């Protein structure tokens, strides 16, 4: 919590001259574009995700079994990779315009077809973030709404009426929760908005820090962004708290899908196919083609060093996160107020944008260096004092704070499913807390621990803003290298690092799908 508190308290520091200019001339544009982008993406992802969830949960049509899990796959492609892929595909020399000119003799309007704009950012975020809404809403519809939907059918309601009057109100908490995830992703993004030249609060933080070298104003911007995020979080909690949506019975049965026949069934299949191709297949195929063009020049010792560095920081950070998660989740089994507060505090970093965490960690490490240097001089130890800032330790600390929730939540779910009877039996037989943990608790929750390890590892491999700010000099990860290639207009060279990230991310999607199926049983 220390880095987050440092950023939040910076709002009470006296502003400098730069901040006066930023507030007078730039803040309005930053906020306006941030609000416009976030709200538009939230509305469109809700429409697309809920529609697809409704189709796959309530109806049966050709190809449904494939689309049911394939529509999760766009989560494997980080939006910043999708941004430079789509931008190049739709450029004048890209595959789309070249095909239209050479094969069909069509010269499209450049202003309409280009995606390097606010319109393109909305398209990219919508296509690659809608699975959050789809996955959570589909799961809710399949498990919680069967009796309501079937009763409505018996009373003579048709599909659209059931959707608007039964499914949509019932799914409100699931939709609201998933949209909040989308909003947090958009607010924390730096790759898409900076590549398309959109001025949001997150890009402004980077520009103020690295362009104007003004840490105080960057922290002030980060603090205001944090206040917005906390406000959204509280609004979501209030909306959920004021109304109850849970089923009145503990006995729930899965929803029986209704068969769509004829043209309606094929129309549903075509809609799912178009979305899946646009959000996963086309960008993946384009990256594979580019990777083939640059394979000989890119497949060298430098790439293996890049893979090693990415895996090293991801593995070390994941191990630290899982150790802390196991300790905190074990302590939280007492269900005391202090353990509840502790669990919420250590998982707060996941809802904060990476730029805020990065600036907070950087400020804390700079202050630690200053204190240690003064202490080193007072002790007259000689030599140069150890400097922690701008080292790998700072990047790993940032990852631990940002992704603590991923590991902790998995372990907590494992403990909830396991219950307390085995632990209590072990304690009654005379085993201590440590022996009970290693001989009883850990073997029983090893599946949840492995899932937490994998999900945390993948999230760290994909992460961009933290790595850009906190990485040591000349230290690159797959994410930062792919972004730098794309920023330097070396799009083809960015393909192989991007495909490696997507390959790792596909493992995460498989785990999510596996857990989803496991919970259904």
PDB file of N, CA, C and O in Angstrom, residues 445-507:
ATOM      1  N   UNK A 445      -4.953 -27.806  -1.670  1.00  0.00           N
ATOM      2  CA  UNK A 445      -5.226 -26.618  -2.505  1.00  0.00           C
ATOM      3  C   UNK A 445      -4.179 -26.469  -3.609  1.00  0.00           C
ATOM      4  O   UNK A 445      -4.065 -25.393  -4.207  1.00  0.00           O
ATOM      5  N   UNK A 446      -3.427 -27.539  -3.890  1.00  0.00           N
ATOM      6  CA  UNK A 446      -2.335 -27.401  -4.859  1.00  0.00           C
ATOM      7  C   UNK A 446      -2.859 -27.024  -6.252  1.00  0.00           C
ATOM      8  O   UNK A 446      -2.186 -26.320  -7.007  1.00  0.00           O
ATOM      9  N   UNK A 447      -4.079 -27.467  -6.601  1.00  0.00           N
ATOM     10  CA  UNK A 447      -4.657 -27.097  -7.892  1.00  0.00           C
ATOM     11  C   UNK A 447      -4.889 -25.593  -7.989  1.00  0.00           C
ATOM     12  O   UNK A 447      -4.569 -24.963  -9.006  1.00  0.00           O
ATOM     13  N   UNK A 448      -5.440 -25.015  -6.924  1.00  0.00           N
ATOM     14  CA  UNK A 448      -5.679 -23.572  -6.904  1.00  0.00           C
ATOM     15  C   UNK A 448      -4.360 -22.806  -6.923  1.00  0.00           C
ATOM     16  O   UNK A 448      -4.239 -21.766  -7.571  1.00  0.00           O
ATOM     17  N   UNK A 449      -3.349 -23.332  -6.216  1.00  0.00           N
ATOM     18  CA  UNK A 449      -2.040 -22.671  -6.199  1.00  0.00           C
ATOM     19  C   UNK A 449      -1.413 -22.690  -7.590  1.00  0.00           C
ATOM     20  O   UNK A 449      -0.853 -21.678  -8.062  1.00  0.00           O
ATOM     21  N   UNK A 450      -1.519 -23.825  -8.288  1.00  0.00           N
ATOM     22  CA  UNK A 450      -0.971 -23.922  -9.647  1.00  0.00           C
ATOM     23  C   UNK A 450      -1.693 -22.973 -10.600  1.00  0.00           C
ATOM     24  O   UNK A 450      -1.062 -22.321 -11.443  1.00  0.00           O
ATOM     25  N   UNK A 451      -3.013 -22.879 -10.474  1.00  0.00           N
ATOM     26  CA  UNK A 451      -3.767 -21.949 -11.321  1.00  0.00           C
ATOM     27  C   UNK A 451      -3.334 -20.513 -11.049  1.00  0.00           C
ATOM     28  O   UNK A 451      -3.153 -19.720 -11.979  1.00  0.00           O
ATOM     29  N   UNK A 452      -3.181 -20.172  -9.769  1.00  0.00           N
ATOM     30  CA  UNK A 452      -2.739 -18.825  -9.418  1.00  0.00           C
ATOM     31  C   UNK A 452      -1.359 -18.517  -9.970  1.00  0.00           C
ATOM     32  O   UNK A 452      -1.105 -17.420 -10.474  1.00  0.00           O
ATOM     33  N   UNK A 453      -0.448 -19.507  -9.893  1.00  0.00           N
ATOM     34  CA  UNK A 453       0.907 -19.336 -10.435  1.00  0.00           C
ATOM     35  C   UNK A 453       0.850 -19.028 -11.927  1.00  0.00           C
ATOM     36  O   UNK A 453       1.496 -18.085 -12.416  1.00  0.00           O
ATOM     37  N   UNK A 454       0.073 -19.819 -12.658  1.00  0.00           N
ATOM     38  CA  UNK A 454       0.035 -19.688 -14.116  1.00  0.00           C
ATOM     39  C   UNK A 454      -0.594 -18.363 -14.540  1.00  0.00           C
ATOM     40  O   UNK A 454      -0.066 -17.658 -15.411  1.00  0.00           O
ATOM     41  N   UNK A 455      -1.716 -18.021 -13.918  1.00  0.00           N
ATOM     42  CA  UNK A 455      -2.390 -16.774 -14.284  1.00  0.00           C
ATOM     43  C   UNK A 455      -1.516 -15.563 -13.960  1.00  0.00           C
ATOM     44  O   UNK A 455      -1.429 -14.619 -14.755  1.00  0.00           O
ATOM     45  N   UNK A 456      -0.851 -15.585 -12.811  1.00  0.00           N
ATOM     46  CA  UNK A 456       0.021 -14.476 -12.438  1.00  0.00           C
ATOM     47  C   UNK A 456       1.208 -14.369 -13.397  1.00  0.00           C
ATOM     48  O   UNK A 456       1.571 -13.274 -13.842  1.00  0.00           O
ATOM     49  N   UNK A 457       1.792 -15.511 -13.724  1.00  0.00           N
ATOM     50  CA  UNK A 457       2.933 -15.549 -14.641  1.00  0.00           C
ATOM     51  C   UNK A 457       2.567 -14.937 -16.004  1.00  0.00           C
ATOM     52  O   UNK A 457       3.315 -14.122 -16.562  1.00  0.00           O
ATOM     53  N   UNK A 458       1.409 -15.303 -16.521  1.00  0.00           N
ATOM     54  CA  UNK A 458       0.986 -14.799 -17.835  1.00  0.00           C
ATOM     55  C   UNK A 458       0.695 -13.303 -17.777  1.00  0.00           C
ATOM     56  O   UNK A 458       1.072 -12.549 -18.687  1.00  0.00           O
ATOM     57  N   UNK A 459       0.031 -12.847 -16.718  1.00  0.00           N
ATOM     58  CA  UNK A 459      -0.260 -11.419 -16.594  1.00  0.00           C
ATOM     59  C   UNK A 459       1.034 -10.601 -16.578  1.00  0.00           C
ATOM     60  O   UNK A 459       1.112  -9.526 -17.180  1.00  0.00           O
ATOM     61  N   UNK A 460       2.056 -11.103 -15.897  1.00  0.00           N
ATOM     62  CA  UNK A 460       3.332 -10.381 -15.834  1.00  0.00           C
ATOM     63  C   UNK A 460       4.006 -10.358 -17.207  1.00  0.00           C
ATOM     64  O   UNK A 460       4.576  -9.344 -17.612  1.00  0.00           O
ATOM     65  N   UNK A 461       3.944 -11.464 -17.933  1.00  0.00           N
ATOM     66  CA  UNK A 461       4.556 -11.502 -19.271  1.00  0.00           C
ATOM     67  C   UNK A 461       3.908 -10.485 -20.214  1.00  0.00           C
ATOM     68  O   UNK A 461       4.569  -9.936 -21.088  1.00  0.00           O
ATOM     69  N   UNK A 462       2.605 -10.223 -20.049  1.00  0.00           N
ATOM     70  CA  UNK A 462       1.885  -9.319 -20.954  1.00  0.00           C
ATOM     71  C   UNK A 462       2.010  -7.860 -20.539  1.00  0.00           C
ATOM     72  O   UNK A 462       1.778  -6.979 -21.347  1.00  0.00           O
ATOM     73  N   UNK A 463       2.346  -7.587 -19.287  1.00  0.00           N
ATOM     74  CA  UNK A 463       2.249  -6.240 -18.742  1.00  0.00           C
ATOM     75  C   UNK A 463       3.203  -5.268 -19.448  1.00  0.00           C
ATOM     76  O   UNK A 463       4.375  -5.578 -19.675  1.00  0.00           O
ATOM     77  N   UNK A 464       2.709  -4.056 -19.765  1.00  0.00           N
ATOM     78  CA  UNK A 464       3.539  -3.083 -20.491  1.00  0.00           C
ATOM     79  C   UNK A 464       3.874  -1.811 -19.701  1.00  0.00           C
ATOM     80  O   UNK A 464       5.066  -1.495 -19.580  1.00  0.00           O
ATOM     81  N   UNK A 465       2.894  -1.048 -19.156  1.00  0.00           N
ATOM     82  CA  UNK A 465       3.249   0.242 -18.541  1.00  0.00           C
ATOM     83  C   UNK A 465       4.264   0.130 -17.408  1.00  0.00           C
ATOM     84  O   UNK A 465       5.213   0.919 -17.335  1.00  0.00           O
ATOM     85  N   UNK A 466       4.099  -0.851 -16.507  1.00  0.00           N
ATOM     86  CA  UNK A 466       5.055  -1.026 -15.413  1.00  0.00           C
ATOM     87  C   UNK A 466       6.461  -1.279 -15.941  1.00  0.00           C
ATOM     88  O   UNK A 466       7.433  -0.686 -15.470  1.00  0.00           O
ATOM     89  N   UNK A 467       6.562  -2.176 -16.916  1.00  0.00           N
ATOM     90  CA  UNK A 467       7.884  -2.528 -17.454  1.00  0.00           C
ATOM     91  C   UNK A 467       8.534  -1.332 -18.139  1.00  0.00           C
ATOM     92  O   UNK A 467       9.752  -1.142 -18.042  1.00  0.00           O
ATOM     93  N   UNK A 468       7.736  -0.508 -18.830  1.00  0.00           N
ATOM     94  CA  UNK A 468       8.313   0.650 -19.516  1.00  0.00           C
ATOM     95  C   UNK A 468       8.913   1.651 -18.538  1.00  0.00           C
ATOM     96  O   UNK A 468       9.956   2.252 -18.813  1.00  0.00           O
ATOM     97  N   UNK A 469       8.271   1.854 -17.386  1.00  0.00           N
ATOM     98  CA  UNK A 469       8.739   2.862 -16.430  1.00  0.00           C
ATOM     99  C   UNK A 469       9.815   2.308 -15.502  1.00  0.00           C
ATOM    100  O   UNK A 469      10.817   2.973 -15.225  1.00  0.00           O
ATOM    101  N   UNK A 470       9.649   1.071 -15.026  1.00  0.00           N
ATOM    102  CA  UNK A 470      10.496   0.562 -13.945  1.00  0.00           C
ATOM    103  C   UNK A 470      11.664  -0.310 -14.401  1.00  0.00           C
ATOM    104  O   UNK A 470      12.518  -0.648 -13.587  1.00  0.00           O
ATOM    105  N   UNK A 471      11.726  -0.679 -15.673  1.00  0.00           N
ATOM    106  CA  UNK A 471      12.797  -1.589 -16.085  1.00  0.00           C
ATOM    107  C   UNK A 471      14.160  -0.876 -16.003  1.00  0.00           C
ATOM    108  O   UNK A 471      14.247   0.331 -16.234  1.00  0.00           O
ATOM    109  N   UNK A 472      15.196  -1.627 -15.660  1.00  0.00           N
ATOM    110  CA  UNK A 472      16.545  -1.043 -15.638  1.00  0.00           C
ATOM    111  C   UNK A 472      16.995  -0.662 -17.047  1.00  0.00           C
ATOM    112  O   UNK A 472      16.420  -1.096 -18.037  1.00  0.00           O
ATOM    113  N   UNK A 473      18.053   0.128 -17.111  1.00  0.00           N
ATOM    114  CA  UNK A 473      18.587   0.549 -18.409  1.00  0.00           C
ATOM    115  C   UNK A 473      19.034  -0.679 -19.209  1.00  0.00           C
ATOM    116  O   UNK A 473      19.699  -1.572 -18.697  1.00  0.00           O
ATOM    117  N   UNK A 474      18.641  -0.720 -20.478  1.00  0.00           N
ATOM    118  CA  UNK A 474      19.006  -1.803 -21.406  1.00  0.00           C
ATOM    119  C   UNK A 474      18.384  -3.149 -21.047  1.00  0.00           C
ATOM    120  O   UNK A 474      18.867  -4.191 -21.480  1.00  0.00           O
ATOM    121  N   UNK A 475      17.353  -3.141 -20.206  1.00  0.00           N
ATOM    122  CA  UNK A 475      16.650  -4.380 -19.872  1.00  0.00           C
ATOM    123  C   UNK A 475      15.298  -4.350 -20.575  1.00  0.00           C
ATOM    124  O   UNK A 475      14.507  -3.436 -20.373  1.00  0.00           O
ATOM    125  N   UNK A 476      15.054  -5.354 -21.422  1.00  0.00           N
ATOM    126  CA  UNK A 476      13.807  -5.408 -22.175  1.00  0.00           C
ATOM    127  C   UNK A 476      13.057  -6.702 -21.854  1.00  0.00           C
ATOM    128  O   UNK A 476      13.670  -7.717 -21.531  1.00  0.00           O
ATOM    129  N   UNK A 477      11.734  -6.631 -21.955  1.00  0.00           N
ATOM    130  CA  UNK A 477      10.906  -7.842 -21.910  1.00  0.00           C
ATOM    131  C   UNK A 477      10.249  -8.010 -23.289  1.00  0.00           C
ATOM    132  O   UNK A 477      10.369  -7.131 -24.150  1.00  0.00           O
ATOM    133  N   UNK A 478       9.548  -9.113 -23.478  1.00  0.00           N
ATOM    134  CA  UNK A 478       8.868  -9.325 -24.765  1.00  0.00           C
ATOM    135  C   UNK A 478       7.868  -8.200 -25.028  1.00  0.00           C
ATOM    136  O   UNK A 478       7.735  -7.720 -26.160  1.00  0.00           O
ATOM    137  N   UNK A 479       7.166  -7.756 -23.985  1.00  0.00           N
ATOM    138  CA  UNK A 479       6.155  -6.707 -24.161  1.00  0.00           C
ATOM    139  C   UNK A 479       6.797  -5.376 -24.543  1.00  0.00           C
ATOM    140  O   UNK A 479       6.349  -4.708 -25.479  1.00  0.00           O
ATOM    141  N   UNK A 480       7.849  -4.972 -23.822  1.00  0.00           N
ATOM    142  CA  UNK A 480       8.480  -3.678 -24.130  1.00  0.00           C
ATOM    143  C   UNK A 480       9.155  -3.713 -25.501  1.00  0.00           C
ATOM    144  O   UNK A 480       9.152  -2.727 -26.229  1.00  0.00           O
ATOM    145  N   UNK A 481       9.748  -4.874 -25.868  1.00  0.00           N
ATOM    146  CA  UNK A 481      10.432  -4.958 -27.164  1.00  0.00           C
ATOM    147  C   UNK A 481       9.422  -4.884 -28.313  1.00  0.00           C
ATOM    148  O   UNK A 481       9.654  -4.186 -29.312  1.00  0.00           O
ATOM    149  N   UNK A 482       8.306  -5.608 -28.171  1.00  0.00           N
ATOM    150  CA  UNK A 482       7.278  -5.555 -29.222  1.00  0.00           C
ATOM    151  C   UNK A 482       6.742  -4.140 -29.358  1.00  0.00           C
ATOM    152  O   UNK A 482       6.548  -3.642 -30.479  1.00  0.00           O
ATOM    153  N   UNK A 483       6.520  -3.460 -28.230  1.00  0.00           N
ATOM    154  CA  UNK A 483       6.004  -2.090 -28.288  1.00  0.00           C
ATOM    155  C   UNK A 483       7.031  -1.153 -28.916  1.00  0.00           C
ATOM    156  O   UNK A 483       6.677  -0.269 -29.714  1.00  0.00           O
ATOM    157  N   UNK A 484       8.306  -1.334 -28.589  1.00  0.00           N
ATOM    158  CA  UNK A 484       9.336  -0.444 -29.144  1.00  0.00           C
ATOM    159  C   UNK A 484       9.492  -0.651 -30.645  1.00  0.00           C
ATOM    160  O   UNK A 484       9.665   0.310 -31.406  1.00  0.00           O
ATOM    161  N   UNK A 485       9.453  -1.908 -31.098  1.00  0.00           N
ATOM    162  CA  UNK A 485       9.503  -2.162 -32.541  1.00  0.00           C
ATOM    163  C   UNK A 485       8.345  -1.473 -33.239  1.00  0.00           C
ATOM    164  O   UNK A 485       8.515  -0.839 -34.289  1.00  0.00           O
ATOM    165  N   UNK A 486       7.154  -1.611 -32.668  1.00  0.00           N
ATOM    166  CA  UNK A 486       5.968  -1.010 -33.289  1.00  0.00           C
ATOM    167  C   UNK A 486       6.057   0.512 -33.285  1.00  0.00           C
ATOM    168  O   UNK A 486       5.709   1.164 -34.274  1.00  0.00           O
ATOM    169  N   UNK A 487       6.541   1.093 -32.179  1.00  0.00           N
ATOM    170  CA  UNK A 487       6.672   2.546 -32.094  1.00  0.00           C
ATOM    171  C   UNK A 487       7.694   3.079 -33.089  1.00  0.00           C
ATOM    172  O   UNK A 487       7.572   4.204 -33.576  1.00  0.00           O
ATOM    173  N   UNK A 488       8.716   2.287 -33.400  1.00  0.00           N
ATOM    174  CA  UNK A 488       9.761   2.687 -34.360  1.00  0.00           C
ATOM    175  C   UNK A 488       9.397   2.297 -35.791  1.00  0.00           C
ATOM    176  O   UNK A 488      10.277   2.289 -36.665  1.00  0.00           O
ATOM    177  N   UNK A 489       8.122   1.967 -36.014  1.00  0.00           N
ATOM    178  CA  UNK A 489       7.638   1.575 -37.355  1.00  0.00           C
ATOM    179  C   UNK A 489       8.305   0.305 -37.881  1.00  0.00           C
ATOM    180  O   UNK A 489       8.368   0.087 -39.077  1.00  0.00           O
ATOM    181  N   UNK A 490       8.848  -0.527 -36.995  1.00  0.00           N
ATOM    182  CA  UNK A 490       9.390  -1.836 -37.391  1.00  0.00           C
ATOM    183  C   UNK A 490       8.322  -2.896 -37.044  1.00  0.00           C
ATOM    184  O   UNK A 490       8.547  -3.769 -36.214  1.00  0.00           O
ATOM    185  N   UNK A 491       7.203  -2.798 -37.727  1.00  0.00           N
ATOM    186  CA  UNK A 491       6.047  -3.632 -37.389  1.00  0.00           C
ATOM    187  C   UNK A 491       6.353  -5.116 -37.616  1.00  0.00           C
ATOM    188  O   UNK A 491       5.997  -5.968 -36.793  1.00  0.00           O
ATOM    189  N   UNK A 492       7.023  -5.435 -38.719  1.00  0.00           N
ATOM    190  CA  UNK A 492       7.276  -6.847 -39.018  1.00  0.00           C
ATOM    191  C   UNK A 492       8.170  -7.478 -37.945  1.00  0.00           C
ATOM    192  O   UNK A 492       7.976  -8.643 -37.570  1.00  0.00           O
ATOM    193  N   UNK A 493       9.159  -6.710 -37.457  1.00  0.00           N
ATOM    194  CA  UNK A 493      10.052  -7.235 -36.418  1.00  0.00           C
ATOM    195  C   UNK A 493       9.311  -7.455 -35.095  1.00  0.00           C
ATOM    196  O   UNK A 493       9.745  -8.246 -34.249  1.00  0.00           O
ATOM    197  N   UNK A 494       8.203  -6.740 -34.891  1.00  0.00           N
ATOM    198  CA  UNK A 494       7.436  -6.899 -33.637  1.00  0.00           C
ATOM    199  C   UNK A 494       6.603  -8.169 -33.634  1.00  0.00           C
ATOM    200  O   UNK A 494       6.050  -8.539 -32.591  1.00  0.00           O
ATOM    201  N   UNK A 495       6.512  -8.855 -34.776  1.00  0.00           N
ATOM    202  CA  UNK A 495       5.591  -9.989 -34.880  1.00  0.00           C
ATOM    203  C   UNK A 495       6.009 -11.166 -33.989  1.00  0.00           C
ATOM    204  O   UNK A 495       5.166 -11.748 -33.294  1.00  0.00           O
ATOM    205  N   UNK A 496       7.297 -11.539 -34.019  1.00  0.00           N
ATOM    206  CA  UNK A 496       7.719 -12.722 -33.254  1.00  0.00           C
ATOM    207  C   UNK A 496       7.580 -12.504 -31.736  1.00  0.00           C
ATOM    208  O   UNK A 496       7.008 -13.364 -31.039  1.00  0.00           O
ATOM    209  N   UNK A 497       8.071 -11.361 -31.164  1.00  0.00           N
ATOM    210  CA  UNK A 497       7.794 -11.156 -29.731  1.00  0.00           C
ATOM    211  C   UNK A 497       6.302 -11.148 -29.418  1.00  0.00           C
ATOM    212  O   UNK A 497       5.878 -11.665 -28.375  1.00  0.00           O
ATOM    213  N   UNK A 498       5.512 -10.593 -30.320  1.00  0.00           N
ATOM    214  CA  UNK A 498       4.060 -10.559 -30.081  1.00  0.00           C
ATOM    215  C   UNK A 498       3.479 -11.968 -30.076  1.00  0.00           C
ATOM    216  O   UNK A 498       2.633 -12.305 -29.230  1.00  0.00           O
ATOM    217  N   UNK A 499       3.910 -12.802 -31.027  1.00  0.00           N
ATOM    218  CA  UNK A 499       3.392 -14.177 -31.075  1.00  0.00           C
ATOM    219  C   UNK A 499       3.806 -14.966 -29.834  1.00  0.00           C
ATOM    220  O   UNK A 499       3.047 -15.821 -29.353  1.00  0.00           O
ATOM    221  N   UNK A 500       5.008 -14.697 -29.320  1.00  0.00           N
ATOM    222  CA  UNK A 500       5.435 -15.383 -28.090  1.00  0.00           C
ATOM    223  C   UNK A 500       4.529 -14.980 -26.918  1.00  0.00           C
ATOM    224  O   UNK A 500       4.150 -15.822 -26.098  1.00  0.00           O
ATOM    225  N   UNK A 501       4.184 -13.693 -26.827  1.00  0.00           N
ATOM    226  CA  UNK A 501       3.271 -13.249 -25.764  1.00  0.00           C
ATOM    227  C   UNK A 501       1.899 -13.889 -25.932  1.00  0.00           C
ATOM    228  O   UNK A 501       1.284 -14.361 -24.967  1.00  0.00           O
ATOM    229  N   UNK A 502       1.415 -13.938 -27.177  1.00  0.00           N
ATOM    230  CA  UNK A 502       0.100 -14.544 -27.434  1.00  0.00           C
ATOM    231  C   UNK A 502       0.116 -16.033 -27.085  1.00  0.00           C
ATOM    232  O   UNK A 502      -0.836 -16.568 -26.514  1.00  0.00           O
ATOM    233  N   UNK A 503       1.225 -16.720 -27.415  1.00  0.00           N
ATOM    234  CA  UNK A 503       1.334 -18.138 -27.082  1.00  0.00           C
ATOM    235  C   UNK A 503       1.251 -18.366 -25.582  1.00  0.00           C
ATOM    236  O   UNK A 503       0.548 -19.284 -25.113  1.00  0.00           O
ATOM    237  N   UNK A 504       1.938 -17.520 -24.822  1.00  0.00           N
ATOM    238  CA  UNK A 504       1.865 -17.633 -23.358  1.00  0.00           C
ATOM    239  C   UNK A 504       0.454 -17.314 -22.871  1.00  0.00           C
ATOM    240  O   UNK A 504      -0.089 -17.957 -21.976  1.00  0.00           O
ATOM    241  N   UNK A 505      -0.155 -16.300 -23.488  1.00  0.00           N
ATOM    242  CA  UNK A 505      -1.504 -15.898 -23.067  1.00  0.00           C
ATOM    243  C   UNK A 505      -2.535 -16.974 -23.364  1.00  0.00           C
ATOM    244  O   UNK A 505      -3.522 -17.123 -22.625  1.00  0.00           O
ATOM    245  N   UNK A 506      -2.354 -17.728 -24.448  1.00  0.00           N
ATOM    246  CA  UNK A 506      -3.299 -18.793 -24.777  1.00  0.00           C
ATOM    247  C   UNK A 506      -3.366 -19.825 -23.657  1.00  0.00           C
ATOM    248  O   UNK A 506      -4.423 -20.431 -23.423  1.00  0.00           O
ATOM    249  N   UNK A 507      -2.256 -20.015 -22.973  1.00  0.00           N
ATOM    250  CA  UNK A 507      -2.257 -20.928 -21.823  1.00  0.00           C
ATOM    251  C   UNK A 507      -3.201 -20.397 -20.752  1.00  0.00           C
ATOM    252  O   UNK A 507      -3.971 -21.141 -20.142  1.00  0.00           O
TER     253      UNK A 507
END
